[in-house]
Short mmCIF file of C-alpha atoms in Angstrom, two decimals:
data_model
loop_
_atom_site.label_atom_id
_atom_site.label_comp_id
_atom_site.label_asym_id
_atom_site.label_seq_id
_atom_site.Cartn_x
_atom_site.Cartn_y
_atom_site.Cartn_z
CA MET A 1 -8.11 29.82 41.05
CA ARG A 2 -7.39 31.18 37.58
CA PHE A 3 -6.48 34.58 39.04
CA ILE A 4 -3.98 32.94 41.40
CA ILE A 5 -2.32 31.04 38.55
CA LYS A 6 -2.08 34.17 36.39
CA THR A 7 -0.68 36.20 39.27
CA ALA A 8 1.90 33.53 40.09
CA PHE A 9 2.96 33.38 36.45
CA LEU A 10 3.35 37.15 36.14
CA LEU A 11 5.25 37.39 39.43
CA GLY A 12 7.51 34.59 38.20
CA LEU A 13 8.23 36.55 35.02
CA VAL A 14 9.02 39.68 37.01
CA ALA A 15 11.33 37.74 39.33
CA PHE A 16 13.05 36.10 36.35
CA PHE A 17 13.89 39.37 34.62
CA MET A 18 14.93 41.29 37.73
CA SER A 19 18.68 41.56 38.01
CA PRO A 20 20.09 40.00 41.18
CA ARG A 21 22.09 42.09 43.62
CA GLN A 22 25.82 41.69 43.31
CA GLY A 23 27.66 39.66 45.95
CA GLU A 24 24.62 37.96 47.50
CA GLY A 25 24.07 34.25 47.96
CA PRO A 26 26.41 31.27 47.77
CA ASP A 27 26.69 31.38 43.96
CA ALA A 28 27.54 35.06 43.64
CA ALA A 29 30.39 34.32 41.23
CA SER A 30 28.20 32.25 38.86
CA SER A 31 25.29 34.70 38.63
CA PHE A 32 23.14 34.91 35.51
CA ASN A 33 24.08 37.58 32.99
CA LEU A 34 21.27 39.04 30.89
CA TYR A 35 23.54 39.41 27.84
CA GLN A 36 24.47 35.71 27.98
CA GLY A 37 20.78 34.82 28.28
CA LEU A 38 19.91 36.82 25.17
CA GLN A 39 22.79 35.23 23.29
CA GLY A 40 21.53 31.76 24.28
CA LEU A 41 18.03 32.71 23.17
CA GLN A 42 19.35 33.78 19.75
CA GLN A 43 21.14 30.44 19.37
CA ALA A 44 17.95 28.56 20.32
CA VAL A 45 15.95 30.49 17.71
CA ALA A 46 18.62 29.78 15.09
CA ASP A 47 18.44 26.08 15.98
CA LEU A 48 14.65 26.09 15.72
CA SER A 49 14.77 27.71 12.28
CA GLY A 50 16.54 24.60 10.94
CA PHE A 51 14.04 22.26 12.61
CA CYS A 52 11.81 21.94 9.52
CA GLU A 53 14.79 20.75 7.47
CA ARG A 54 15.62 18.04 10.01
CA ALA A 55 12.04 16.81 10.70
CA PRO A 56 9.59 17.84 7.95
CA ASP A 57 6.72 15.65 9.29
CA ALA A 58 6.87 17.24 12.73
CA CYS A 59 7.07 20.68 11.12
CA ALA A 60 3.95 19.99 9.01
CA MET A 61 2.06 18.78 12.09
CA GLY A 62 3.15 21.87 14.01
CA GLN A 63 1.96 24.06 11.15
CA SER A 64 -1.49 22.43 11.15
CA VAL A 65 -1.71 22.83 14.94
CA ALA A 66 -0.72 26.50 14.64
CA ILE A 67 -3.37 27.07 11.95
CA PHE A 68 -6.02 25.33 14.07
CA ALA A 69 -5.06 27.39 17.14
CA GLY A 70 -5.09 30.59 15.08
CA ASP A 71 -8.58 29.82 13.78
CA ARG A 72 -9.84 29.13 17.30
CA ILE A 73 -8.26 32.31 18.63
CA SER A 74 -9.74 34.42 15.82
CA ASP A 75 -13.20 32.87 16.41
CA GLY A 76 -12.92 33.65 20.12
CA ALA A 77 -11.78 37.21 19.43
CA ARG A 78 -14.65 37.70 16.97
CA LEU A 79 -17.12 36.39 19.56
CA ALA A 80 -15.67 38.64 22.27
CA TYR A 81 -15.86 41.66 19.95
CA ARG A 82 -19.49 40.90 19.12
CA MET A 83 -20.32 40.50 22.80
CA MET A 84 -18.76 43.86 23.61
CA ARG A 85 -20.44 45.57 20.66
CA ASP A 86 -23.94 44.06 20.81
CA GLY A 87 -24.16 42.58 24.27
CA SER A 88 -24.75 39.09 22.87
CA GLY A 89 -22.52 36.57 21.19
CA GLU A 90 -25.05 35.68 18.53
CA GLU A 91 -23.99 36.17 14.96
CA ARG A 92 -26.11 38.59 13.01
CA VAL A 93 -27.84 37.18 9.96
CA VAL A 94 -27.28 39.46 7.01
CA ASP A 95 -29.65 39.45 4.07
CA PRO A 96 -27.53 38.38 1.07
CA TYR A 97 -29.32 40.88 -1.18
CA MET A 98 -28.47 43.80 1.11
CA THR A 99 -24.74 43.14 1.44
CA SER A 100 -23.82 44.74 -1.87
CA ALA A 101 -25.85 47.83 -1.00
CA ILE A 102 -24.24 48.09 2.40
CA GLN A 103 -20.72 47.56 1.09
CA SER A 104 -21.01 50.12 -1.69
CA GLU A 105 -20.63 53.79 -0.91
CA PRO A 106 -23.85 55.79 -0.90
CA PRO A 107 -24.16 58.33 -3.69
CA ALA A 108 -23.42 61.93 -2.76
CA VAL A 109 -26.82 63.67 -2.85
CA ASP A 110 -28.58 66.40 -0.99
CA PRO A 111 -30.37 64.44 1.75
CA ILE A 112 -32.99 67.09 2.52
CA GLY A 113 -33.93 67.63 -1.11
CA LYS A 114 -34.15 63.87 -1.58
CA MET A 115 -36.49 63.55 1.40
CA ILE A 116 -38.77 66.29 0.10
CA ASP A 117 -38.92 64.60 -3.32
CA ALA A 118 -39.68 61.27 -1.66
CA VAL A 119 -42.55 62.79 0.32
CA ASP A 120 -44.04 64.44 -2.77
CA GLU A 121 -43.86 61.25 -4.87
CA SER A 122 -45.11 58.82 -2.23
CA PRO A 123 -48.60 57.41 -2.78
CA ILE A 124 -51.27 58.13 -0.20
CA VAL A 125 -51.81 55.12 2.00
CA GLU A 126 -54.81 54.85 4.27
CA THR A 127 -54.02 53.54 7.68
CA PRO A 128 -56.65 51.63 9.64
CA GLN A 129 -58.60 53.68 12.15
CA ILE A 130 -58.58 52.80 15.81
CA ALA A 131 -62.09 52.32 17.15
CA PRO A 132 -63.17 55.04 19.58
CA PRO A 133 -63.50 53.99 23.19
CA THR A 134 -66.86 52.57 24.18
CA GLU A 135 -69.13 54.26 26.67
CA TYR A 136 -68.73 53.24 30.29
CA ARG A 137 -71.25 50.64 31.40
CA ARG A 138 -72.07 49.99 35.00
CA PRO A 139 -71.46 46.44 36.14
CA ILE A 140 -74.45 44.15 36.21
CA ILE A 141 -75.45 43.45 39.81
CA ALA A 142 -76.85 40.04 40.66
CA GLN A 143 -80.31 39.68 42.17
CA GLN A 144 -78.86 39.23 45.63
CA SER A 145 -76.88 42.17 46.81
CA ALA A 146 -73.52 41.61 48.36
CA ALA A 147 -74.15 43.91 51.30
CA ILE A 148 -71.73 43.83 54.21
CA PRO A 149 -73.40 42.56 57.40
CA ALA A 150 -73.72 45.10 60.20
CA SER A 151 -72.47 42.73 62.92
CA PRO A 152 -68.78 41.88 62.97
CA ALA A 153 -67.74 38.43 61.95
CA THR A 154 -67.20 35.98 64.76
CA VAL A 155 -63.69 34.74 65.27
CA PRO A 156 -63.19 31.55 67.26
CA LEU A 157 -61.57 32.27 70.58
CA MET A 158 -58.00 31.26 71.09
CA PRO A 159 -57.12 29.12 74.10
CA LYS A 160 -55.60 31.05 76.96
CA ARG A 161 -52.70 28.65 77.33
CA ILE A 162 -51.11 26.58 74.62
CA PRO A 163 -49.22 23.56 75.95
CA VAL A 164 -45.65 23.49 74.70
CA PRO A 165 -43.89 20.11 74.75
CA GLN A 166 -40.73 20.06 76.78
CA ASN A 167 -37.80 17.71 76.58
CA PRO A 168 -37.39 15.28 79.46
CA PRO A 169 -34.63 16.24 81.89
CA ARG A 170 -31.19 14.78 81.22
CA THR A 171 -29.92 12.20 83.61
#
């Protein structure tokens, strides 16, 4: 439904700005001139610029509505950007102690030399050992063996004919 409304709106805009063919229709003499339309639009904008002087209360209310709409639009755009970037609309929680480090530029150092120094200065840390796998143990068999009987299992015989109910004939 939304697609249909958008399409109708865009087609209406295209039809509005297309210039009509000359000499067609009953009102061919009073056809719309694009220059006159632009001139009327300029006059309307000039009239709206003096609106705040005539009605300051309405202008203040319009300003607050515009600010509210701008905030909502920026929140929606921020959410859409996050969804495109991360795949989720959730806001990332940033550690307040890390923000200054992230915002500041990193010092220009030789990264490989720094890594070698960091490896040489790091204390030796013992990591826990993973226990070796245990030896395989055969399962414990119960006193009675679960041997498969030599004779096949008996299956109850199916009846040769199964009665199917039928509807009575229509009269």
